[in-house]
Coordinates of C-alpha atoms in Angstrom, one line a residue:
Chain A
M1 CA 17.0 21.3 -6.8
L2 CA 17.2 21.2 -3.0
R3 CA 15.4 24.0 -1.1
L4 CA 17.3 26.2 1.3
P5 CA 15.9 24.7 4.6
T6 CA 16.8 21.2 3.3
L7 CA 20.3 22.4 2.5
F8 CA 20.6 23.9 6.0
R9 CA 19.6 20.6 7.6
L10 CA 22.1 18.7 5.5
F11 CA 24.8 21.1 6.6
A12 CA 23.9 20.8 10.2
F13 CA 24.0 17.0 10.0
A14 CA 27.4 17.2 8.3
V15 CA 28.8 19.5 11.0
L16 CA 27.3 17.2 13.7
V17 CA 29.0 14.1 12.2
A18 CA 32.3 15.9 11.8
F19 CA 32.2 17.0 15.4
L20 CA 31.4 13.5 16.7
I21 CA 34.3 12.0 14.7
Q22 CA 36.9 14.6 14.9
P23 CA 36.0 16.9 17.9
Q24 CA 39.5 18.4 18.0
W25 CA 38.9 20.2 14.7
F26 CA 36.4 22.4 16.7
E27 CA 38.7 23.1 19.6
P28 CA 39.5 26.7 18.6
L29 CA 35.8 27.5 18.6
L30 CA 35.2 26.2 22.2
R31 CA 38.6 27.4 23.6
P32 CA 37.3 30.9 24.6
L33 CA 34.7 29.2 26.9
V34 CA 37.2 27.6 29.3
Q35 CA 39.9 28.8 31.7
E36 CA 43.4 28.3 30.6
N37 CA 44.8 24.7 30.6
A38 CA 41.4 23.2 31.1
P39 CA 40.3 20.9 28.3
A40 CA 37.9 22.4 25.7
I41 CA 36.8 19.0 24.3
Y42 CA 35.2 16.3 26.4
N43 CA 38.1 14.0 27.3
Q44 CA 36.5 11.3 29.5
G45 CA 35.1 9.2 26.7
S46 CA 34.2 9.1 23.1
L47 CA 31.5 11.7 22.1
L48 CA 30.4 9.4 19.2
Q49 CA 29.9 6.4 21.5
L50 CA 27.9 8.5 24.0
T51 CA 25.7 9.9 21.2
L52 CA 25.0 6.4 19.9
L53 CA 24.2 5.1 23.4
H54 CA 22.0 8.1 23.9
L55 CA 20.1 7.5 20.7
R56 CA 19.8 3.8 21.6
T57 CA 18.3 4.6 25.0
V58 CA 15.7 6.9 23.4
A59 CA 15.0 4.4 20.6
I60 CA 14.3 1.6 23.0
A61 CA 12.2 3.7 25.3
T62 CA 10.1 5.2 22.4
A63 CA 9.7 1.8 20.7
C64 CA 8.3 0.3 23.9
A65 CA 6.1 3.3 24.6
T66 CA 4.8 3.2 21.0
V67 CA 3.9 -0.5 21.2
V68 CA 2.1 -0.1 24.6
A69 CA 0.4 3.3 23.8
L70 CA -0.8 2.1 20.4
A71 CA -2.0 -1.2 21.6
L72 CA -3.9 0.6 24.4
A73 CA -5.3 3.1 22.1
I74 CA -6.5 0.4 19.7
L75 CA -8.0 -1.6 22.6
V76 CA -10.0 1.2 24.0
T77 CA -11.3 2.3 20.6
R78 CA -12.8 -1.1 19.9
R79 CA -16.4 -1.6 21.0
S80 CA -15.4 -4.3 23.5
G81 CA -12.7 -2.1 25.2
A82 CA -14.6 1.3 25.3
E83 CA -15.2 1.0 29.0
F84 CA -11.4 1.0 29.7
L85 CA -11.0 4.4 28.0
P86 CA -11.2 6.5 31.2
L87 CA -9.0 4.2 33.2
S88 CA -6.3 4.0 30.5
R89 CA -6.5 7.8 30.1
S90 CA -5.8 8.4 33.8
L91 CA -3.0 5.8 33.9
V92 CA -1.2 7.4 31.0
N93 CA -1.7 10.8 32.5
I94 CA -0.1 9.8 35.7
G95 CA 2.9 8.6 33.7
Q96 CA 3.2 12.1 32.3
T97 CA 2.7 14.0 35.5
F98 CA 5.2 12.0 37.4
P99 CA 8.5 13.9 37.1
P100 CA 11.2 11.7 35.4
V101 CA 13.6 12.6 38.2
A102 CA 11.3 11.2 40.7
V103 CA 10.9 8.0 38.6
L104 CA 14.7 7.7 38.6
A105 CA 14.9 8.1 42.3
L106 CA 12.2 5.4 42.8
A107 CA 13.6 3.0 40.2
V108 CA 17.3 3.0 41.3
P109 CA 16.7 1.1 44.6
I110 CA 14.8 -1.6 42.6
F111 CA 16.9 -1.9 39.4
G112 CA 20.2 -0.4 40.5
F113 CA 22.2 2.2 38.8
G114 CA 22.6 2.2 35.0
E115 CA 20.4 2.3 31.9
K116 CA 17.3 0.6 33.3
P117 CA 15.9 3.4 35.5
T118 CA 16.3 5.8 32.6
L119 CA 14.5 3.5 30.2
I120 CA 11.6 3.2 32.6
A121 CA 11.4 7.0 33.2
L122 CA 11.5 7.8 29.4
F123 CA 9.0 5.0 28.7
L124 CA 6.5 6.4 31.2
Y125 CA 7.1 9.9 30.1
G126 CA 6.7 9.1 26.4
L127 CA 3.4 7.2 26.7
L128 CA 1.0 10.1 26.8
P129 CA 1.7 11.9 23.6
I130 CA 1.6 8.7 21.6
F131 CA -1.6 7.5 23.3
E132 CA -3.4 10.7 23.0
N133 CA -2.5 11.2 19.4
A134 CA -3.4 7.6 18.5
L135 CA -6.7 8.1 20.3
T136 CA -7.4 11.3 18.3
G137 CA -6.4 9.7 15.1
L138 CA -8.6 6.6 15.6
T139 CA -11.7 8.4 16.8
T140 CA -11.8 11.2 14.3
L141 CA -11.9 9.1 11.1
P142 CA -14.5 10.4 8.6
P143 CA -17.8 8.5 9.3
S144 CA -18.5 8.0 5.6
I145 CA -15.2 6.1 5.2
M146 CA -15.9 3.9 8.1
E147 CA -19.4 3.2 6.9
A148 CA -18.0 2.3 3.4
A149 CA -15.4 0.0 5.0
R150 CA -18.2 -1.9 6.9
G151 CA -20.4 -1.8 3.8
T152 CA -17.7 -3.5 1.7
G153 CA -17.6 -6.4 4.1
M154 CA -14.4 -5.9 5.9
T155 CA -14.0 -7.6 9.3
G156 CA -13.1 -5.6 12.4
R157 CA -9.5 -6.6 12.0
Q158 CA -9.4 -5.8 8.3
R159 CA -10.9 -2.4 9.0
L160 CA -8.3 -1.7 11.6
M161 CA -5.3 -2.8 9.5
K162 CA -6.4 -1.6 6.1
I163 CA -8.3 1.5 6.9
E164 CA -8.1 2.9 10.4
L165 CA -4.4 2.6 11.1
P166 CA -3.2 3.8 7.7
L167 CA -5.6 6.8 7.9
A168 CA -4.6 7.6 11.5
M169 CA -0.9 7.1 10.8
P170 CA 0.0 10.8 10.2
V171 CA -1.5 11.8 13.6
I172 CA 0.0 8.8 15.3
L173 CA 3.5 9.7 13.8
A174 CA 3.1 13.2 15.2
G175 CA 2.6 11.7 18.7
I176 CA 5.7 9.6 18.2
R177 CA 7.7 12.6 17.0
L178 CA 6.7 14.6 20.1
S179 CA 7.6 11.7 22.4
V180 CA 11.0 11.2 20.7
V181 CA 11.9 14.9 21.1
I182 CA 10.9 15.0 24.7
S183 CA 12.9 11.8 25.4
L184 CA 16.0 13.1 23.6
A185 CA 16.2 16.0 26.1
T186 CA 15.0 14.0 29.1
A187 CA 17.5 11.2 28.6
T188 CA 20.3 13.5 29.7
I189 CA 19.2 13.3 33.3
G190 CA 19.7 9.6 33.1
S191 CA 23.4 10.2 33.6
T192 CA 22.7 11.2 37.2
V193 CA 22.1 7.5 37.8
A194 CA 25.0 6.4 35.7
A195 CA 23.2 5.7 32.4
R196 CA 25.6 6.3 29.5
T197 CA 24.0 9.3 27.7
L198 CA 25.1 12.7 26.5
G199 CA 24.1 13.9 30.0
E200 CA 27.5 12.7 31.1
V201 CA 29.2 15.5 29.2
I202 CA 26.9 18.2 30.6
I203 CA 27.3 16.8 34.2
A204 CA 31.0 16.6 33.8
G205 CA 31.0 20.3 32.7
L206 CA 28.9 21.3 35.6
Q207 CA 31.1 19.5 38.1
S208 CA 34.4 20.9 36.8
N209 CA 33.0 24.3 36.0
N210 CA 33.8 23.7 32.3
L211 CA 31.3 25.7 30.1
A212 CA 32.7 24.1 26.9
F213 CA 31.6 20.7 28.0
V214 CA 28.1 21.9 28.9
V215 CA 27.8 23.7 25.6
Q216 CA 28.9 20.8 23.5
G217 CA 26.7 18.3 25.3
G218 CA 23.7 20.5 25.0
L219 CA 24.3 21.4 21.4
I220 CA 24.7 17.8 20.3
V221 CA 21.3 16.9 22.0
A222 CA 19.7 20.0 20.5
V223 CA 20.9 19.3 16.9
L224 CA 19.9 15.7 17.2
A225 CA 16.4 16.7 18.4
V226 CA 15.8 19.2 15.6
L227 CA 17.0 16.9 12.9
I228 CA 15.0 13.9 14.1
H229 CA 12.0 16.1 14.5
D230 CA 12.2 17.4 11.0
A231 CA 12.8 14.0 9.5
L232 CA 9.7 12.6 11.2
Q233 CA 7.7 15.6 10.2
A234 CA 8.7 15.1 6.6
A235 CA 7.5 11.5 6.8
E236 CA 4.1 12.6 8.2
R237 CA 3.8 15.2 5.4
S238 CA 4.5 12.7 2.6
L239 CA 1.9 10.3 4.1
G240 CA -0.6 13.0 4.5
S241 CA -0.3 14.5 1.1
R242 CA -1.0 11.2 -0.5
M243 CA -4.3 11.3 1.2
G244 CA -5.0 14.8 -0.1
R245 CA -4.7 16.6 3.2
Chain B
M1 CA -35.6 -11.2 -5.1
I2 CA -35.6 -9.4 -1.7
E3 CA -38.4 -10.3 0.7
I4 CA -38.7 -8.0 3.7
E5 CA -41.1 -9.5 6.2
G6 CA -42.5 -7.6 9.2
I7 CA -39.3 -5.7 9.8
T8 CA -39.2 -3.4 12.9
K9 CA -36.3 -1.4 14.3
R10 CA -36.4 0.3 17.7
Y11 CA -33.8 2.3 19.5
G12 CA -34.9 2.3 23.1
E13 CA -38.3 3.8 23.1
T14 CA -38.3 5.2 19.6
T15 CA -39.5 3.0 16.7
V16 CA -37.5 4.0 13.6
V17 CA -39.0 1.3 11.3
R18 CA -42.4 -0.2 12.1
D19 CA -43.5 -3.5 10.7
V20 CA -42.4 -3.0 7.1
S21 CA -43.0 -5.7 4.5
L22 CA -41.9 -5.3 0.9
T23 CA -41.1 -7.7 -1.9
I24 CA -38.6 -6.4 -4.3
A25 CA -38.6 -8.2 -7.7
P26 CA -35.2 -9.2 -9.2
R27 CA -33.6 -7.0 -11.9
T28 CA -35.7 -3.9 -10.9
V29 CA -35.0 -0.5 -9.5
T30 CA -36.9 0.2 -6.3
V31 CA -36.7 3.6 -4.8
I32 CA -37.5 4.3 -1.2
V33 CA -38.5 7.9 -0.7
G34 CA -39.5 9.8 2.4
T35 CA -38.6 12.9 4.5
S36 CA -35.6 12.7 6.7
G37 CA -36.3 10.7 9.8
S38 CA -38.8 8.5 8.0
G39 CA -36.6 5.5 8.6
K40 CA -35.7 4.9 4.9
T41 CA -32.0 4.7 5.4
T42 CA -32.4 2.4 8.4
L43 CA -34.6 0.1 6.3
L44 CA -31.9 0.0 3.6
R45 CA -29.1 -0.7 6.1
M46 CA -31.0 -3.6 7.5
I47 CA -30.8 -5.4 4.2
N48 CA -27.0 -5.7 4.4
R49 CA -27.1 -5.8 8.2
L50 CA -25.3 -2.6 8.9
V51 CA -28.3 -2.3 11.3
E52 CA -29.7 -5.4 12.9
P53 CA -33.5 -5.4 13.0
T54 CA -35.4 -5.7 16.3
S55 CA -37.8 -8.1 14.8
G56 CA -38.7 -9.5 11.4
T57 CA -36.8 -11.2 8.6
I58 CA -35.2 -10.2 5.4
K59 CA -34.6 -12.9 2.7
L60 CA -32.4 -12.6 -0.3
D61 CA -33.4 -15.1 -3.0
G62 CA -35.2 -17.1 -0.3
E63 CA -32.2 -17.2 2.1
D64 CA -32.4 -15.4 5.4
N65 CA -29.7 -12.7 5.5
R66 CA -28.7 -13.8 9.0
S67 CA -27.6 -17.3 7.7
L68 CA -24.1 -15.9 6.9
P69 CA -21.6 -13.9 9.0
D70 CA -22.5 -10.2 8.4
Y71 CA -19.1 -9.4 6.6
E72 CA -19.7 -12.2 4.1
L73 CA -23.2 -11.0 3.4
R74 CA -21.9 -7.5 2.7
R75 CA -19.3 -8.7 0.3
R76 CA -22.2 -10.1 -1.8
I77 CA -24.2 -6.9 -1.7
G78 CA -23.0 -3.7 -3.4
Y79 CA -23.3 -0.6 -1.2
A80 CA -22.9 3.0 -2.4
I81 CA -23.4 6.0 -0.2
Q82 CA -23.6 9.7 -0.4
G83 CA -20.2 11.4 -0.5
H84 CA -18.9 8.1 -2.0
G85 CA -16.8 7.0 1.0
L86 CA -13.8 6.2 -1.1
F87 CA -10.6 5.2 0.9
P88 CA -8.4 8.3 0.6
H89 CA -5.1 6.4 1.0
R90 CA -5.8 4.0 -1.8
T91 CA -5.8 4.6 -5.5
V92 CA -8.9 4.4 -7.6
A93 CA -7.9 1.0 -8.9
Q94 CA -7.3 -0.3 -5.3
N95 CA -10.6 1.2 -4.2
I96 CA -12.5 -0.6 -6.9
A97 CA -10.6 -3.8 -6.1
T98 CA -11.7 -3.7 -2.4
V99 CA -14.3 -6.4 -2.4
P100 CA -12.7 -8.7 -5.0
T101 CA -9.5 -8.6 -2.9
L102 CA -11.4 -9.5 0.2
L103 CA -13.0 -12.4 -1.7
G104 CA -9.5 -13.5 -2.7
W105 CA -9.8 -13.2 -6.4
D106 CA -6.5 -13.7 -8.3
G107 CA -4.6 -10.6 -9.5
A108 CA -5.4 -10.9 -13.2
R109 CA -9.1 -11.3 -12.7
I110 CA -9.2 -8.2 -10.4
E111 CA -7.2 -6.2 -12.9
A112 CA -9.6 -7.2 -15.7
K113 CA -12.6 -6.3 -13.6
V114 CA -11.2 -2.9 -12.6
T115 CA -10.4 -2.1 -16.2
E116 CA -13.9 -3.2 -17.3
L117 CA -15.6 -1.0 -14.7
L118 CA -13.5 2.1 -15.3
T119 CA -14.2 1.8 -19.0
L120 CA -17.9 1.3 -18.4
F121 CA -18.0 4.4 -16.2
Q122 CA -16.1 6.4 -18.9
L123 CA -12.9 6.8 -17.0
D124 CA -9.7 5.9 -18.8
P125 CA -8.2 3.0 -16.8
V126 CA -4.6 4.0 -17.5
A127 CA -5.1 7.7 -16.5
F128 CA -7.5 7.2 -13.6
G129 CA -6.5 3.8 -12.1
P130 CA -3.3 5.0 -10.3
R131 CA -4.8 8.3 -9.1
Y132 CA -5.9 9.0 -5.6
P133 CA -9.5 9.9 -4.9
H134 CA -8.8 13.5 -3.9
E135 CA -7.4 14.1 -7.4
L136 CA -10.9 13.4 -8.9
S137 CA -13.9 15.7 -9.4
G138 CA -17.1 15.1 -7.4
G139 CA -18.8 13.3 -10.3
Q140 CA -15.8 11.1 -11.0
Q141 CA -15.5 10.2 -7.3
Q142 CA -19.2 9.2 -7.3
R143 CA -18.7 7.0 -10.4
V144 CA -15.7 5.3 -8.7
G145 CA -17.9 4.8 -5.6
V146 CA -20.6 3.0 -7.7
A147 CA -17.9 1.0 -9.6
R148 CA -16.5 -0.2 -6.3
A149 CA -19.9 -1.3 -5.1
L150 CA -20.4 -3.3 -8.4
A151 CA -16.8 -4.8 -8.5
A152 CA -17.7 -8.3 -7.1
E153 CA -20.7 -8.5 -9.5
P154 CA -23.3 -8.4 -6.7
K155 CA -26.9 -9.3 -7.6
V156 CA -28.2 -6.6 -5.3
L157 CA -26.9 -3.0 -5.1
L158 CA -28.0 -0.8 -2.2
M159 CA -27.6 3.0 -2.7
D160 CA -28.1 5.7 0.0
E161 CA -28.6 9.1 -1.6
P162 CA -25.8 8.2 -4.0
F163 CA -26.2 11.4 -6.1
G164 CA -27.0 13.8 -3.2
A165 CA -23.6 15.6 -3.4
L166 CA -23.7 16.2 -7.2
D167 CA -24.8 19.3 -9.0
P168 CA -28.0 19.0 -11.1
I169 CA -26.3 18.5 -14.5
I170 CA -23.9 15.8 -13.4
R171 CA -26.7 14.2 -11.3
A172 CA -29.0 13.8 -14.3
K173 CA -26.1 12.1 -16.3
A174 CA -25.2 9.9 -13.3
Q175 CA -28.9 8.7 -13.1
D176 CA -28.9 7.8 -16.8
D177 CA -25.6 6.0 -16.5
L178 CA -27.0 4.1 -13.5
L179 CA -30.0 2.9 -15.5
A180 CA -27.8 1.8 -18.4
I181 CA -25.5 -0.1 -15.9
Q182 CA -28.5 -1.7 -14.2
K183 CA -29.6 -3.1 -17.6
H184 CA -26.1 -4.2 -18.4
F185 CA -25.5 -6.2 -15.2
E186 CA -29.2 -6.9 -14.5
T187 CA -28.7 -5.8 -10.9
T188 CA -31.5 -5.4 -8.4
I189 CA -31.2 -1.9 -7.1
V190 CA -32.6 -0.5 -4.0
L191 CA -32.0 3.3 -3.8
V192 CA -32.9 5.7 -1.0
T193 CA -33.6 9.4 -1.8
H194 CA -35.6 12.3 -0.7
D195 CA -35.8 13.7 -4.2
M196 CA -39.1 12.8 -5.9
E197 CA -37.9 13.8 -9.3
E198 CA -35.0 11.2 -8.9
A199 CA -37.5 8.6 -7.7
F200 CA -39.8 9.0 -10.7
H201 CA -36.9 9.0 -13.1
L202 CA -35.2 5.8 -11.8
A203 CA -37.9 3.7 -10.2
D204 CA -39.7 0.6 -11.4
R205 CA -41.5 0.8 -8.1
I206 CA -41.5 3.4 -5.4
A207 CA -41.9 2.8 -1.7
V208 CA -43.0 5.9 0.2
M209 CA -42.0 5.9 3.9
D210 CA -43.5 8.2 6.6
K211 CA -42.7 7.9 10.3
G212 CA -41.1 4.4 10.0
E213 CA -44.0 2.9 7.9
V214 CA -44.4 2.3 4.2
V215 CA -47.5 4.2 3.3
Q216 CA -47.5 3.2 -0.4
Y217 CA -45.6 0.7 -2.5
A218 CA -46.5 1.1 -6.1
T219 CA -45.3 1.8 -9.7
P220 CA -44.7 5.5 -10.4
A221 CA -47.9 5.6 -12.6
E222 CA -50.1 4.0 -9.9
M223 CA -48.8 6.4 -7.3
L224 CA -49.5 9.4 -9.5
V225 CA -53.0 8.4 -10.3
K226 CA -53.9 6.9 -6.9
P227 CA -51.8 8.4 -4.1
A228 CA -52.6 6.3 -1.0
T229 CA -52.5 9.2 1.5
A230 CA -52.4 13.0 1.6
F231 CA -48.7 12.6 2.6
V232 CA -48.0 10.8 -0.7
E233 CA -49.9 13.4 -2.6
S234 CA -48.0 16.2 -1.0
L235 CA -44.7 14.5 -1.6
I236 CA -45.5 14.1 -5.3
G237 CA -46.5 17.8 -5.4
A238 CA -50.0 18.4 -6.8
G239 CA -48.8 20.9 -9.4
E240 CA -46.3 18.5 -10.8
R241 CA -48.6 15.5 -11.3
P242 CA -49.5 15.8 -14.9
F243 CA -45.8 16.4 -15.9
R244 CA -44.6 13.5 -13.8
L245 CA -47.2 11.3 -15.5
L246 CA -45.9 12.3 -18.9
A247 CA -42.3 12.0 -17.8
I248 CA -42.6 8.3 -16.9
E249 CA -43.9 7.2 -20.3
T250 CA -42.2 7.3 -23.6
V251 CA -43.4 8.9 -26.9
A252 CA -43.7 5.4 -28.3
D253 CA -46.8 4.8 -26.1
A254 CA -48.5 8.0 -27.4
V255 CA -48.0 7.6 -31.2
E256 CA -51.0 8.2 -33.3
P257 CA -51.2 7.4 -37.0
G258 CA -50.7 10.3 -39.3
A259 CA -48.1 12.7 -40.4
A260 CA -46.8 16.1 -39.0
E261 CA -44.7 18.9 -40.2
G262 CA -41.2 19.9 -38.8
E263 CA -38.4 18.3 -36.9
A264 CA -39.1 14.8 -35.6
I265 CA -38.8 13.4 -32.1
A266 CA -37.4 10.0 -31.1
S267 CA -39.9 7.4 -29.9
A268 CA -37.6 6.7 -26.9
A269 CA -38.0 10.3 -25.6
T270 CA -40.4 10.9 -22.7
Q271 CA -43.9 12.4 -23.4
R272 CA -42.9 15.3 -21.2
E273 CA -40.1 16.1 -23.6
A274 CA -42.5 15.9 -26.5
L275 CA -44.9 18.2 -24.7
S276 CA -42.2 20.6 -24.0
T277 CA -41.1 20.7 -27.6
L278 CA -44.7 21.1 -28.8
L279 CA -45.2 24.1 -26.5
W280 CA -41.9 25.7 -27.2
T281 CA -42.2 25.5 -31.0
G282 CA -45.9 26.3 -31.0
R283 CA -46.9 23.3 -33.2
K284 CA -49.9 21.0 -32.8
A285 CA -48.1 17.7 -33.6
L286 CA -44.6 16.3 -34.0
P287 CA -43.5 13.5 -36.4
V288 CA -42.1 10.5 -34.4
I289 CA -39.2 8.4 -35.6
G290 CA -38.5 4.9 -34.3
P291 CA -35.1 3.7 -33.0
D292 CA -34.1 2.8 -36.7
G293 CA -34.8 6.4 -37.8
A294 CA -38.0 5.4 -39.8
L295 CA -41.1 7.6 -39.5
I296 CA -43.7 5.8 -37.3
G297 CA -46.4 8.4 -36.9
K298 CA -47.1 11.5 -34.9
V299 CA -47.6 12.7 -31.4
S300 CA -50.1 15.5 -30.9
L301 CA -50.7 18.2 -28.3
D302 CA -54.3 17.1 -27.8
G303 CA -53.3 13.5 -27.4
L304 CA -50.7 14.4 -24.7
V305 CA -53.2 16.7 -22.9
Q306 CA -55.6 13.7 -22.6
R307 CA -52.9 11.4 -21.3
A308 CA -51.8 13.9 -18.7
A309 CA -55.3 14.2 -17.3
G310 CA -55.9 12.5 -13.9
P311 CA -58.8 10.2 -13.1
T312 CA -62.1 12.0 -12.7

């Protein structure tokens, strides 16, 4: 038997898919938001294609941020890398404090218009939550378990792969989840430098004073964010409950 | 055989273990006791090189424990700690299989070993093998912790306050189980505790540590009769001495010829238990039966009182 929140999420997902495939079904709902004879449904491209491109951008940026942040966190929590901890912390912090818009502005002259500047901005912006959470996860492991892992004769690599990473995984996943949600929203500004994301819909709405465009672009991003957030959270919970947390 | 020769451990200016030499005979239980900060845990952890000594050597069966990489050494030595240290994301069976897996045993052999150990520790392999540690009681977790330490059939088992987190009733049972298992596998056990009662119950020899030094290394009986320093005496507890003396010997050693009335006591029971029964039932003597159930004599109140007397 499915619980009510799960049913609600399934329903939201179904509505989202329906809207992306057959947007004209929803035209009567959006019609009141626009002036007469203006289009109520985005008509300068396929919403489905934009959504997939949007997700692809976020996925690539988060994957890169995860690899780099996790590798950095692992490096600085080893005995040999401990001295790099303060340095890597400030580097990652700078990535977070630098506004994504500024990153876009700086990256465009180097990489040109399109997806690349957006990927760089999202990558830098996504590093911090993953790095900080991985650091927390790897440094707060119960001492008795780490002692037992050494005592059973695991090598440093075996301890990392078999004990430390699996035990820190729920916390690391929480960092990735945070980073994904931030990136989903931030990716929309990529369309100001001609990256193909759902930001296009919102920007088109702002330019032609079409509230319906803004609403549908915003809602798609919001529903995506909520659904992906909940799915990742469910994954964390199922990992955590196995360990008795 | 474990030979500890002139082991010293310093952290900066503080000396935690100072020039300790001990020889631990194979297939015996040696208990290291001391107050907290006496260096007993550090000494234990230098045997499997979780701590590297500042100077001195430790030999296992004549071989320097630095002749192997540290992780290979540790796979050969069982290690059980307080609060068990079970891996929470692995099942009981996977936890026990840790060292055999690291050693690359084949699957069938690992499975047979896990089943054997769980059965030995009175845990049903089918019911407990697939469970996660947090689904077990404290006593069960502790048993799994010891089972994991014994999985690769180590000759030496190091235990750091293994029963510290258990309540008194489960603790007494766990101690008896440990002695039975030690006889079964003929393991050399080195155990650290601050509980004198536990030390006297388990030990073939006791090493008392104080401020990083071993102040006495002797059998429990020797230690009771001739405590080396005032510290050892205070650790034993002056008021407890006669009872501890009786507790380390069995009724079999105190049997006198003759007969007595009433319920009999087993010759394997401790003399302290015999004394307790005598006092409680108000009798002067108890009949004693051997392991086969045959009457072999009596144990008398006067006899026990004489045995409990210290040297004059």
